[in-house]
Short mmCIF file of N, CA and C in Angstrom, two decimals:
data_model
loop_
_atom_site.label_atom_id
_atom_site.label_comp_id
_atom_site.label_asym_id
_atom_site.label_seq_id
_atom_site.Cartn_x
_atom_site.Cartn_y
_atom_site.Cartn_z
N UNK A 4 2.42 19.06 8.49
CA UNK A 4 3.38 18.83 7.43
C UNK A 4 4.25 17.63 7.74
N UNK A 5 4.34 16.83 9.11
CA UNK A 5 4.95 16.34 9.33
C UNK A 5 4.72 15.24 9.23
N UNK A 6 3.51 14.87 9.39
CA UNK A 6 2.45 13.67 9.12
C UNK A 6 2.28 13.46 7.40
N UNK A 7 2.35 14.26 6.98
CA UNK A 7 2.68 14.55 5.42
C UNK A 7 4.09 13.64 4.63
N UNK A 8 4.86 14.70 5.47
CA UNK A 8 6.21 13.89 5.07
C UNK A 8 6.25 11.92 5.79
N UNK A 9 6.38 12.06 7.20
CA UNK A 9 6.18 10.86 7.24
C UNK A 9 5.50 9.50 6.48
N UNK A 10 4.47 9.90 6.24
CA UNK A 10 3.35 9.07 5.71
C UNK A 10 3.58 8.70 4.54
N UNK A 11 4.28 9.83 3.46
CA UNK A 11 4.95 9.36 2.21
C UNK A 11 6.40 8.69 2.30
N UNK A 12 6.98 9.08 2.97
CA UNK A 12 8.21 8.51 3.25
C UNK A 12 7.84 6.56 3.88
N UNK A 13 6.81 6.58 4.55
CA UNK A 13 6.36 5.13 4.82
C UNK A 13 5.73 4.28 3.12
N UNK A 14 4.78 5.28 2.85
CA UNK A 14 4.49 4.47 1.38
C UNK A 14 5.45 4.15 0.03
N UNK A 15 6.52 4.96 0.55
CA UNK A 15 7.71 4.92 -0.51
C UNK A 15 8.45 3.60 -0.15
N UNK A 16 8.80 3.73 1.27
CA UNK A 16 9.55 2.93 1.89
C UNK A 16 8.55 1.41 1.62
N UNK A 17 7.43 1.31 1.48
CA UNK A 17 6.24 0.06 1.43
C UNK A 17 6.65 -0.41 0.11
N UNK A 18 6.65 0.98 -0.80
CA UNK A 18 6.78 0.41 -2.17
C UNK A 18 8.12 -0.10 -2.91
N UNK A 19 9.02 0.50 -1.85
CA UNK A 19 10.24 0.22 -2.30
C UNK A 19 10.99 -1.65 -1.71
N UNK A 20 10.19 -1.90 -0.51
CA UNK A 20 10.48 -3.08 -0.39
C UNK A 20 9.67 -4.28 -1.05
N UNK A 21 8.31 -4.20 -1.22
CA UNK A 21 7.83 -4.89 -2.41
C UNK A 21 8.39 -4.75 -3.73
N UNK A 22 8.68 -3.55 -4.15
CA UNK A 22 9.04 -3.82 -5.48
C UNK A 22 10.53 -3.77 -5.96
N UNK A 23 11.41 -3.53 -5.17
CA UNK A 23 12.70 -3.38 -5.23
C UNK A 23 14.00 -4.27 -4.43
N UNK A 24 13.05 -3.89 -2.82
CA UNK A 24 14.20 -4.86 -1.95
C UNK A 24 14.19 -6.03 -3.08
N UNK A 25 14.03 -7.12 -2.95
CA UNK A 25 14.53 -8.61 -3.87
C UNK A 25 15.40 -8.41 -4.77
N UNK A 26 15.33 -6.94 -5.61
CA UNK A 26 16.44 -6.95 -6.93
C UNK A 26 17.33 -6.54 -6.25
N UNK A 27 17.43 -5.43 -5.49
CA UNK A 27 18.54 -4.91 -4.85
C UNK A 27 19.30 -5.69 -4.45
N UNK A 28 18.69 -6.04 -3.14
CA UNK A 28 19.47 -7.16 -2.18
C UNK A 28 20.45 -8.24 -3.47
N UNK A 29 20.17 -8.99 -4.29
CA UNK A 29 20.63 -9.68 -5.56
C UNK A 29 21.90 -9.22 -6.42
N UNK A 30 21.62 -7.42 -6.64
CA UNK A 30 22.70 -6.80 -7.47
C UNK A 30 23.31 -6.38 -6.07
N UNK A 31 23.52 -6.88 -4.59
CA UNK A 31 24.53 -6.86 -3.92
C UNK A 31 25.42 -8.07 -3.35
N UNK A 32 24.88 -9.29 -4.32
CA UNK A 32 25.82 -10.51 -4.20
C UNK A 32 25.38 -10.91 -3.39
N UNK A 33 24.43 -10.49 -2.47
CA UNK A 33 23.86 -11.21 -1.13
C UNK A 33 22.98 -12.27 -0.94
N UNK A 34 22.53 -12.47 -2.31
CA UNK A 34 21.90 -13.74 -2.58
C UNK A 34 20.21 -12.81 -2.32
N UNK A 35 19.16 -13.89 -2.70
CA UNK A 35 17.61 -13.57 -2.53
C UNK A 35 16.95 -13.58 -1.65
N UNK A 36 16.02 -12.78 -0.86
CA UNK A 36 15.70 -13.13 0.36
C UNK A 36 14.96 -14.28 0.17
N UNK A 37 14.88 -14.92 1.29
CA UNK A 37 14.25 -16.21 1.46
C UNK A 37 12.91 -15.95 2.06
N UNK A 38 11.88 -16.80 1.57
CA UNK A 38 10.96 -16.96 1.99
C UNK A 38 10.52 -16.14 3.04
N UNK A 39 11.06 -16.54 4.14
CA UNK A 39 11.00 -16.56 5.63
C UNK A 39 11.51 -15.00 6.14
N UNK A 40 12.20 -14.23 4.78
CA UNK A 40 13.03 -12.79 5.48
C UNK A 40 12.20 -12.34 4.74
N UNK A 41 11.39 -12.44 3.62
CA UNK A 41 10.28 -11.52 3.13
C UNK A 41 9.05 -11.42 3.79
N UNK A 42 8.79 -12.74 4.45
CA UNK A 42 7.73 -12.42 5.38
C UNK A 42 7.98 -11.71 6.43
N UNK A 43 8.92 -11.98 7.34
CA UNK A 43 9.31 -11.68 8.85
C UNK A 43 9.67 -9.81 8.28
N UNK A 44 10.11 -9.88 7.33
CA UNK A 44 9.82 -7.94 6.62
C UNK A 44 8.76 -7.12 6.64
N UNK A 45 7.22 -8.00 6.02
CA UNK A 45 6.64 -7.78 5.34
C UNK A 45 5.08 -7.89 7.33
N UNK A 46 6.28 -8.82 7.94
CA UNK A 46 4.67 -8.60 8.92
C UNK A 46 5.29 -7.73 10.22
N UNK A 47 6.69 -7.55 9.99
CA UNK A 47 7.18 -6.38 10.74
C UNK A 47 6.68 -4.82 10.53
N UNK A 48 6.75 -4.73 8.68
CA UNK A 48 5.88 -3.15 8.71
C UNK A 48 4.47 -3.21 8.82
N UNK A 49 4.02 -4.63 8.74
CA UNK A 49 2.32 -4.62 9.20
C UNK A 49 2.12 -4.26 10.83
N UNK A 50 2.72 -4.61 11.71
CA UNK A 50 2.80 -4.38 12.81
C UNK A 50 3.08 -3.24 13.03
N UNK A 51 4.22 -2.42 12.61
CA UNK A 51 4.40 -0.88 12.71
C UNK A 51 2.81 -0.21 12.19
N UNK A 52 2.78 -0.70 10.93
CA UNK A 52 1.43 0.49 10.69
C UNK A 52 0.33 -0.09 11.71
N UNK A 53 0.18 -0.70 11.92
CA UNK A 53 -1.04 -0.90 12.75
C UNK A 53 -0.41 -0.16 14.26
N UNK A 54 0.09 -0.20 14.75
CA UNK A 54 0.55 1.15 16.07
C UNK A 54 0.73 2.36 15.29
N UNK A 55 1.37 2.56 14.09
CA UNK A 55 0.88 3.67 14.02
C UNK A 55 -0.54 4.41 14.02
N UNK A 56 -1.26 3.64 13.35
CA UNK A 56 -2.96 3.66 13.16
C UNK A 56 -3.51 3.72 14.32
N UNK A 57 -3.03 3.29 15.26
CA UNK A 57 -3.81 2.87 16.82
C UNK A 57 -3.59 4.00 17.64
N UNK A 58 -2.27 4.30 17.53
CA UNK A 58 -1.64 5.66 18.29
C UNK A 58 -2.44 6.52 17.50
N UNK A 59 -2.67 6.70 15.99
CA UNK A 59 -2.89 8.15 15.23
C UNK A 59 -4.58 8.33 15.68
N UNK A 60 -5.30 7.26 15.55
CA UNK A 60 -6.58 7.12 15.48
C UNK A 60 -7.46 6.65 16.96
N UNK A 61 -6.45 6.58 17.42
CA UNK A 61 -7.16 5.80 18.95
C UNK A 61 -7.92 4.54 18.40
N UNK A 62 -7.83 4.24 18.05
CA UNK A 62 -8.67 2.42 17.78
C UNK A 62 -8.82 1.98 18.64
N UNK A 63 -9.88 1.23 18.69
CA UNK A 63 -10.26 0.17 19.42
C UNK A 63 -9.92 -1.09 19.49
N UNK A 64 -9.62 -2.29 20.02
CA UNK A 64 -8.96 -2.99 19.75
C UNK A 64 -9.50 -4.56 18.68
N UNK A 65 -10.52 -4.20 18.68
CA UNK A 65 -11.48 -4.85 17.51
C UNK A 65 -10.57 -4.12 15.94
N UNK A 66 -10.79 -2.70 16.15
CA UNK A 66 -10.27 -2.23 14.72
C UNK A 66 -8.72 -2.44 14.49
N UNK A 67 -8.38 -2.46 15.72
CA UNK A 67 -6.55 -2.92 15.47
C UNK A 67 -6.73 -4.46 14.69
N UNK A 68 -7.07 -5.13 15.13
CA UNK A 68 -7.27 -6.33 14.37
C UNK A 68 -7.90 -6.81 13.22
N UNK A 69 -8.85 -5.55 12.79
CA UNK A 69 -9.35 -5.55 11.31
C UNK A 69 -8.51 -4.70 10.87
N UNK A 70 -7.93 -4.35 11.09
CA UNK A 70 -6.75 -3.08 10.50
C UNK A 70 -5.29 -4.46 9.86
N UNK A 71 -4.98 -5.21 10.98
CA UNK A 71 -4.15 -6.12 11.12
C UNK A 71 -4.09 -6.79 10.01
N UNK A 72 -6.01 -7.70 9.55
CA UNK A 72 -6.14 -8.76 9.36
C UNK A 72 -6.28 -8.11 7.49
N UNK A 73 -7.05 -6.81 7.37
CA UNK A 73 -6.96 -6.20 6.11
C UNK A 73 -4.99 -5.60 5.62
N UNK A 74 -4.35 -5.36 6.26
CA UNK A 74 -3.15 -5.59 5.34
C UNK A 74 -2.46 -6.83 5.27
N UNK A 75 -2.53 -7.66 6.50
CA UNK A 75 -2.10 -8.91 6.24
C UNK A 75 -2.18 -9.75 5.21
N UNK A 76 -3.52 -9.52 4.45
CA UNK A 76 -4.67 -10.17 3.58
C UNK A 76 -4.08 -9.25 2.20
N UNK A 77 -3.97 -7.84 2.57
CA UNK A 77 -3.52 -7.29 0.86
C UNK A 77 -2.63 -7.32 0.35
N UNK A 78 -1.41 -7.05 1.44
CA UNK A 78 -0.32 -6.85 1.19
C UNK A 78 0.28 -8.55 0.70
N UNK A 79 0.01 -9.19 1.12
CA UNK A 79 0.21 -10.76 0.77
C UNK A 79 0.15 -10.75 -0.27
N UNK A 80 -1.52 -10.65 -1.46
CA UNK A 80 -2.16 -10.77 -2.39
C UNK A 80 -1.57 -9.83 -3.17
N UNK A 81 -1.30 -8.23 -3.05
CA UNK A 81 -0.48 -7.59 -3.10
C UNK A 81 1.48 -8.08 -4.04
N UNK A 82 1.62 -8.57 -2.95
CA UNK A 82 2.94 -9.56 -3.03
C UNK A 82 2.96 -10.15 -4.13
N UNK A 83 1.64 -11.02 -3.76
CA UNK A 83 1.80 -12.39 -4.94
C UNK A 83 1.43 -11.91 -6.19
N UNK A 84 0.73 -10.83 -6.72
CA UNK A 84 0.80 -10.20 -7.78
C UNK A 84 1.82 -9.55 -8.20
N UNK A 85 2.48 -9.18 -7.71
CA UNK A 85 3.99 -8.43 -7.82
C UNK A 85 4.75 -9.47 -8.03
N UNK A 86 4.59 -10.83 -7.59
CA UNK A 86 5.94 -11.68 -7.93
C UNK A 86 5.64 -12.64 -9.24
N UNK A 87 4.01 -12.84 -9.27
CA UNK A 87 3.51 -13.05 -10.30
C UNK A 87 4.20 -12.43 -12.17
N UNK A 88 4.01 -11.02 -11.67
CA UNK A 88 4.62 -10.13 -12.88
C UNK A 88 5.71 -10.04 -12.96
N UNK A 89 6.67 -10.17 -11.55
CA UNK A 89 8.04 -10.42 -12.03
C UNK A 89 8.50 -12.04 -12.71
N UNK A 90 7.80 -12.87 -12.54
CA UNK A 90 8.05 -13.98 -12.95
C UNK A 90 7.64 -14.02 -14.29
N UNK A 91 6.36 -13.58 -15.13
CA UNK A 91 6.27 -13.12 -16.22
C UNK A 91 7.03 -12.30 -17.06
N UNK A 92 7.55 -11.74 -16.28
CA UNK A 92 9.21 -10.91 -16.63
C UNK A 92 8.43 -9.91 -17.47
N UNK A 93 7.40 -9.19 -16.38
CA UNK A 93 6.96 -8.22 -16.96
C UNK A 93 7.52 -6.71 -16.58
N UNK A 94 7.86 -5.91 -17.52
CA UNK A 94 9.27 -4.81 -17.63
C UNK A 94 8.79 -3.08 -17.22
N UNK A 95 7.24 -3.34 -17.61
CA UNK A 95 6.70 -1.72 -17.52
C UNK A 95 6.40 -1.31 -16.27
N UNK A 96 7.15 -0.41 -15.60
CA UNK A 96 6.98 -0.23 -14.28
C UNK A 96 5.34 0.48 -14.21
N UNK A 97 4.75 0.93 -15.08
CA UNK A 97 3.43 1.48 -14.48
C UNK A 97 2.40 0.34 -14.77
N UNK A 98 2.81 -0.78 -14.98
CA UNK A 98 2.44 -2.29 -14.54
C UNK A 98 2.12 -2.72 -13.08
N UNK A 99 3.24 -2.03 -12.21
CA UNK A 99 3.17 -2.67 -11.14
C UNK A 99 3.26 -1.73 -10.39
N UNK A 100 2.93 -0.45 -10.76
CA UNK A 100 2.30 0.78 -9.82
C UNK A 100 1.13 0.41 -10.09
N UNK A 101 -0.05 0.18 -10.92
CA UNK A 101 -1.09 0.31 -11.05
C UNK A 101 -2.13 -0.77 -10.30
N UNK A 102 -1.00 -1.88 -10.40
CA UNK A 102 -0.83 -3.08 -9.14
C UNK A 102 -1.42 -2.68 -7.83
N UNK A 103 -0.40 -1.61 -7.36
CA UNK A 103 -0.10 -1.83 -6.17
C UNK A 103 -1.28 -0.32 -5.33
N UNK A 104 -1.16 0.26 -6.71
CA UNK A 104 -2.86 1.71 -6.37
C UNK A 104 -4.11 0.65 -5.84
N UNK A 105 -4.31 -0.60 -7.21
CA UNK A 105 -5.68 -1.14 -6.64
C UNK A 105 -5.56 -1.92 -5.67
N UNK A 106 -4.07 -1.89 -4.49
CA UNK A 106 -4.40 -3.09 -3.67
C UNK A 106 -4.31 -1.40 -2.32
N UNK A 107 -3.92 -0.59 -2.53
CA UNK A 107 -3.82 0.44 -1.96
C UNK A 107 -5.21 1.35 -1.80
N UNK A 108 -6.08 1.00 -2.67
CA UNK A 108 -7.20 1.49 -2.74
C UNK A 108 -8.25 0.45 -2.31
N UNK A 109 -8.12 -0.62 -2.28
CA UNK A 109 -8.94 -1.97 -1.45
C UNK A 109 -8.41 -1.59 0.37
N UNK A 110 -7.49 -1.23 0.51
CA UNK A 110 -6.85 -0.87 1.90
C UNK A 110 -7.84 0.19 2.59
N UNK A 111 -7.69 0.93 1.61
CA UNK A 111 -9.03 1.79 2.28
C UNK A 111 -9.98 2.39 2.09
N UNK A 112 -10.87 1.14 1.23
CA UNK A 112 -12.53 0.90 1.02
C UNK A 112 -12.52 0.17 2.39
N UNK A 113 -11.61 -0.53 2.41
CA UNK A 113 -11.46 -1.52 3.98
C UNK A 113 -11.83 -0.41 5.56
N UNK A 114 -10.78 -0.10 5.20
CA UNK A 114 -10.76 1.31 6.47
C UNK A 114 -12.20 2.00 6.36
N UNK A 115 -12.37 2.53 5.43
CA UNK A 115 -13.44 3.38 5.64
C UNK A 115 -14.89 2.56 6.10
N UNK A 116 -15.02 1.26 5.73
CA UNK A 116 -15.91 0.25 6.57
C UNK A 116 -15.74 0.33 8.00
N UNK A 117 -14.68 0.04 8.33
CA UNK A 117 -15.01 -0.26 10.18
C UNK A 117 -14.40 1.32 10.71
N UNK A 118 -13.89 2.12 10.24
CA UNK A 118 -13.19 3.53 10.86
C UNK A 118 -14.50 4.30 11.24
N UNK A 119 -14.71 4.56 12.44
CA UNK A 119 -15.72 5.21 12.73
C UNK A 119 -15.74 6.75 11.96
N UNK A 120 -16.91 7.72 11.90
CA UNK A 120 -17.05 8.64 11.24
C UNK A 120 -15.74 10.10 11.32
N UNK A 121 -14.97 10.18 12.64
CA UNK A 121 -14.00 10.98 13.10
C UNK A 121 -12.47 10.15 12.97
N UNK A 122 -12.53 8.81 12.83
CA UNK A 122 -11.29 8.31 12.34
C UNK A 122 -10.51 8.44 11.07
N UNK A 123 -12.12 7.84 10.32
CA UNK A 123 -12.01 8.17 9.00
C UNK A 123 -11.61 9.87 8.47
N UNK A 124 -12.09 10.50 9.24
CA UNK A 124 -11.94 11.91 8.28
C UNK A 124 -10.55 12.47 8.88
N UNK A 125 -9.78 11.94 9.87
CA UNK A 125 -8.60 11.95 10.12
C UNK A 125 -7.62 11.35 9.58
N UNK A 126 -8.03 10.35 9.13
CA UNK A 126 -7.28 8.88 8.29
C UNK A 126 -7.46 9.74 6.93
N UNK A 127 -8.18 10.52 6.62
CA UNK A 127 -8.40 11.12 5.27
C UNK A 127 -7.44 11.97 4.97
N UNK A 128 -8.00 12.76 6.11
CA UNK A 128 -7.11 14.07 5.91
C UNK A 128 -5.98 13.72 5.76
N UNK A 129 -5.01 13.24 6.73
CA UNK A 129 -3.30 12.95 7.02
C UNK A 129 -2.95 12.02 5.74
N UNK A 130 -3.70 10.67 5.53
CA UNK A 130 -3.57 10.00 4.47
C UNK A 130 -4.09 9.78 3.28
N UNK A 131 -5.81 9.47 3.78
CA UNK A 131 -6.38 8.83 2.40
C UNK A 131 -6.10 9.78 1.50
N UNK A 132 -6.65 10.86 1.34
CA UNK A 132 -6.90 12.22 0.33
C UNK A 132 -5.66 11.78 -0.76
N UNK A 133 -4.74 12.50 0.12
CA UNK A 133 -3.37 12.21 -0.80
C UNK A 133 -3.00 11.39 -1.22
N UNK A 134 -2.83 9.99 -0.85
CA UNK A 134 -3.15 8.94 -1.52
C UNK A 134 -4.23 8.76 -2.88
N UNK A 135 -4.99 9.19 -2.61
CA UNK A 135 -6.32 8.80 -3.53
C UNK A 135 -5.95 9.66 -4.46
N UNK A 136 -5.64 10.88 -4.38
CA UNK A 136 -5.19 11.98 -5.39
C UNK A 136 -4.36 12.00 -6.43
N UNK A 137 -3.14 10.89 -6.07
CA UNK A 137 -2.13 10.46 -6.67
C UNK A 137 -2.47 9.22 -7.07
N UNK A 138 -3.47 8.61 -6.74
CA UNK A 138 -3.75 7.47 -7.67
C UNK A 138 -4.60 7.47 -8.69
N UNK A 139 -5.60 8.58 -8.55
CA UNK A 139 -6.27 9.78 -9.55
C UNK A 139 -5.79 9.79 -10.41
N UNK A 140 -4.34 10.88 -10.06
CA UNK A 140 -3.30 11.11 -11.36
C UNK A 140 -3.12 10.40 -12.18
N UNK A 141 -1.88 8.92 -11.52
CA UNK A 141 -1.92 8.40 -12.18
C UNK A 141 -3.01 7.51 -13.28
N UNK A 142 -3.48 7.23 -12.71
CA UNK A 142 -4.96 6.31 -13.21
C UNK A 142 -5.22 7.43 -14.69
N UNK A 143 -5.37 8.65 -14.42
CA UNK A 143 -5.68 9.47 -15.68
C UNK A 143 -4.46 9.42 -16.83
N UNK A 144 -3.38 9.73 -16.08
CA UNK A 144 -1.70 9.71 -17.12
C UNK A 144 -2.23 9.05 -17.80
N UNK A 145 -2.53 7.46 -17.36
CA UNK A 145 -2.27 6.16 -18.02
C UNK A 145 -3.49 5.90 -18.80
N UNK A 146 -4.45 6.35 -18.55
CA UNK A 146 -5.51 6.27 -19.32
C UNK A 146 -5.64 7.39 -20.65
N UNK A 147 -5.06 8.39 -20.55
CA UNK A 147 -4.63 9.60 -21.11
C UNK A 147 -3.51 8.77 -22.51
N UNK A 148 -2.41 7.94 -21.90
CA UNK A 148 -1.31 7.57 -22.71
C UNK A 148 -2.03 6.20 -23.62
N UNK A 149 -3.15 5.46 -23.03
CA UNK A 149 -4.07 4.24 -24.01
C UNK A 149 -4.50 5.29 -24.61
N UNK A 150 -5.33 6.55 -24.28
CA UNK A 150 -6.10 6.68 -25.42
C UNK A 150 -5.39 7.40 -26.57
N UNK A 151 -4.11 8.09 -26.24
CA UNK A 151 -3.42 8.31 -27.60
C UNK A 151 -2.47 7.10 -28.52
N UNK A 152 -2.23 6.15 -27.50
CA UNK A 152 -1.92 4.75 -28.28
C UNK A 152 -2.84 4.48 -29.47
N UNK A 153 -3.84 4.55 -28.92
CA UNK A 153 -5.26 4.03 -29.70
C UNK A 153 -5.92 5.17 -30.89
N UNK A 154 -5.30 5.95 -30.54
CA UNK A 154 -5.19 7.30 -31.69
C UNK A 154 -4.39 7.16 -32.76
N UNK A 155 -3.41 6.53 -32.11
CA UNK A 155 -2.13 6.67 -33.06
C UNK A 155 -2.12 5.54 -33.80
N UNK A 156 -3.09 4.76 -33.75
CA UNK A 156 -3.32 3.39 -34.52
C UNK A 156 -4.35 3.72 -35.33
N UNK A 157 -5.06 4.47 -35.21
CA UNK A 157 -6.21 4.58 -36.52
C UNK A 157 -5.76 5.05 -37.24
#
């Protein structure tokens, strides 16, 4: 249960600094982070999850570095889609949840490539599952809420 709580409390905390730190920090007069404090943020929790992953999973040190080099790579791309839509001054937050499921779900099609057969079903259990479950959900809500849009127009 504890690995439970943690693990969401990390993806909250993931989602809350991509998609929030910048406004926050702003509606506290503190000015925007710069360049240089969104990265030095952004490769500080890459570094945490990857010890966490290493400690949780025993990795090897080949997979620490494909572990490394796959969020380095999403979370970036990740980023730049998120700042993309804020610059579009786009307003619907299940815009940029739905964002951030398919860069969350490229994370671990990734994993499940190099995670050997007992990593993976550990990485499942504690994380993927629940993850994937809730991106399920949503993915249905929202597909559920087009198709009565599209109802409600005929």
């Amino acid at each position: 249960m504890k690995i439970y709580q943690g693990m969401k409390h990390l993806w909250i905390l993931a989602a809350a600094l991509l998609l929030v730190g910048p406004v926050a920090l702003r509606a506290q007069n503190q000015g925007p982070q710069t360049e240089e404090q969104k990265e030095k943020q952004l490769l500080e929790f890459i570094d945490k999850e990857v010890k966490r992953l290493s400690d949780q999973l025993q990795l090897e040190y080949w997979q620490e570095f494909y572990v490394d080099s796959t969020l380095t790579h999403d979370y970036h791309a990740l980023q730049d889609e998120l700042e993309e839509l804020q610059k579009t001054k786009v307003g619907n937050a299940d815009i940029y949840q739905s964002v951030q499921d398919k860069w969350m779900q490229q994370i671990d099609d990734s994993y499940h490539r190099f995670f050997n057969e007992e990593q993976w079903k550990k990485y499942w259990k504690s994380t993927g599952q629940r993850n994937q479950k809730a991106r399920d959900k949503r993915k249905a809500k929202a597909e559920k809420a087009s198709a009565e849009l599209k109802n409600a127009g005929k």
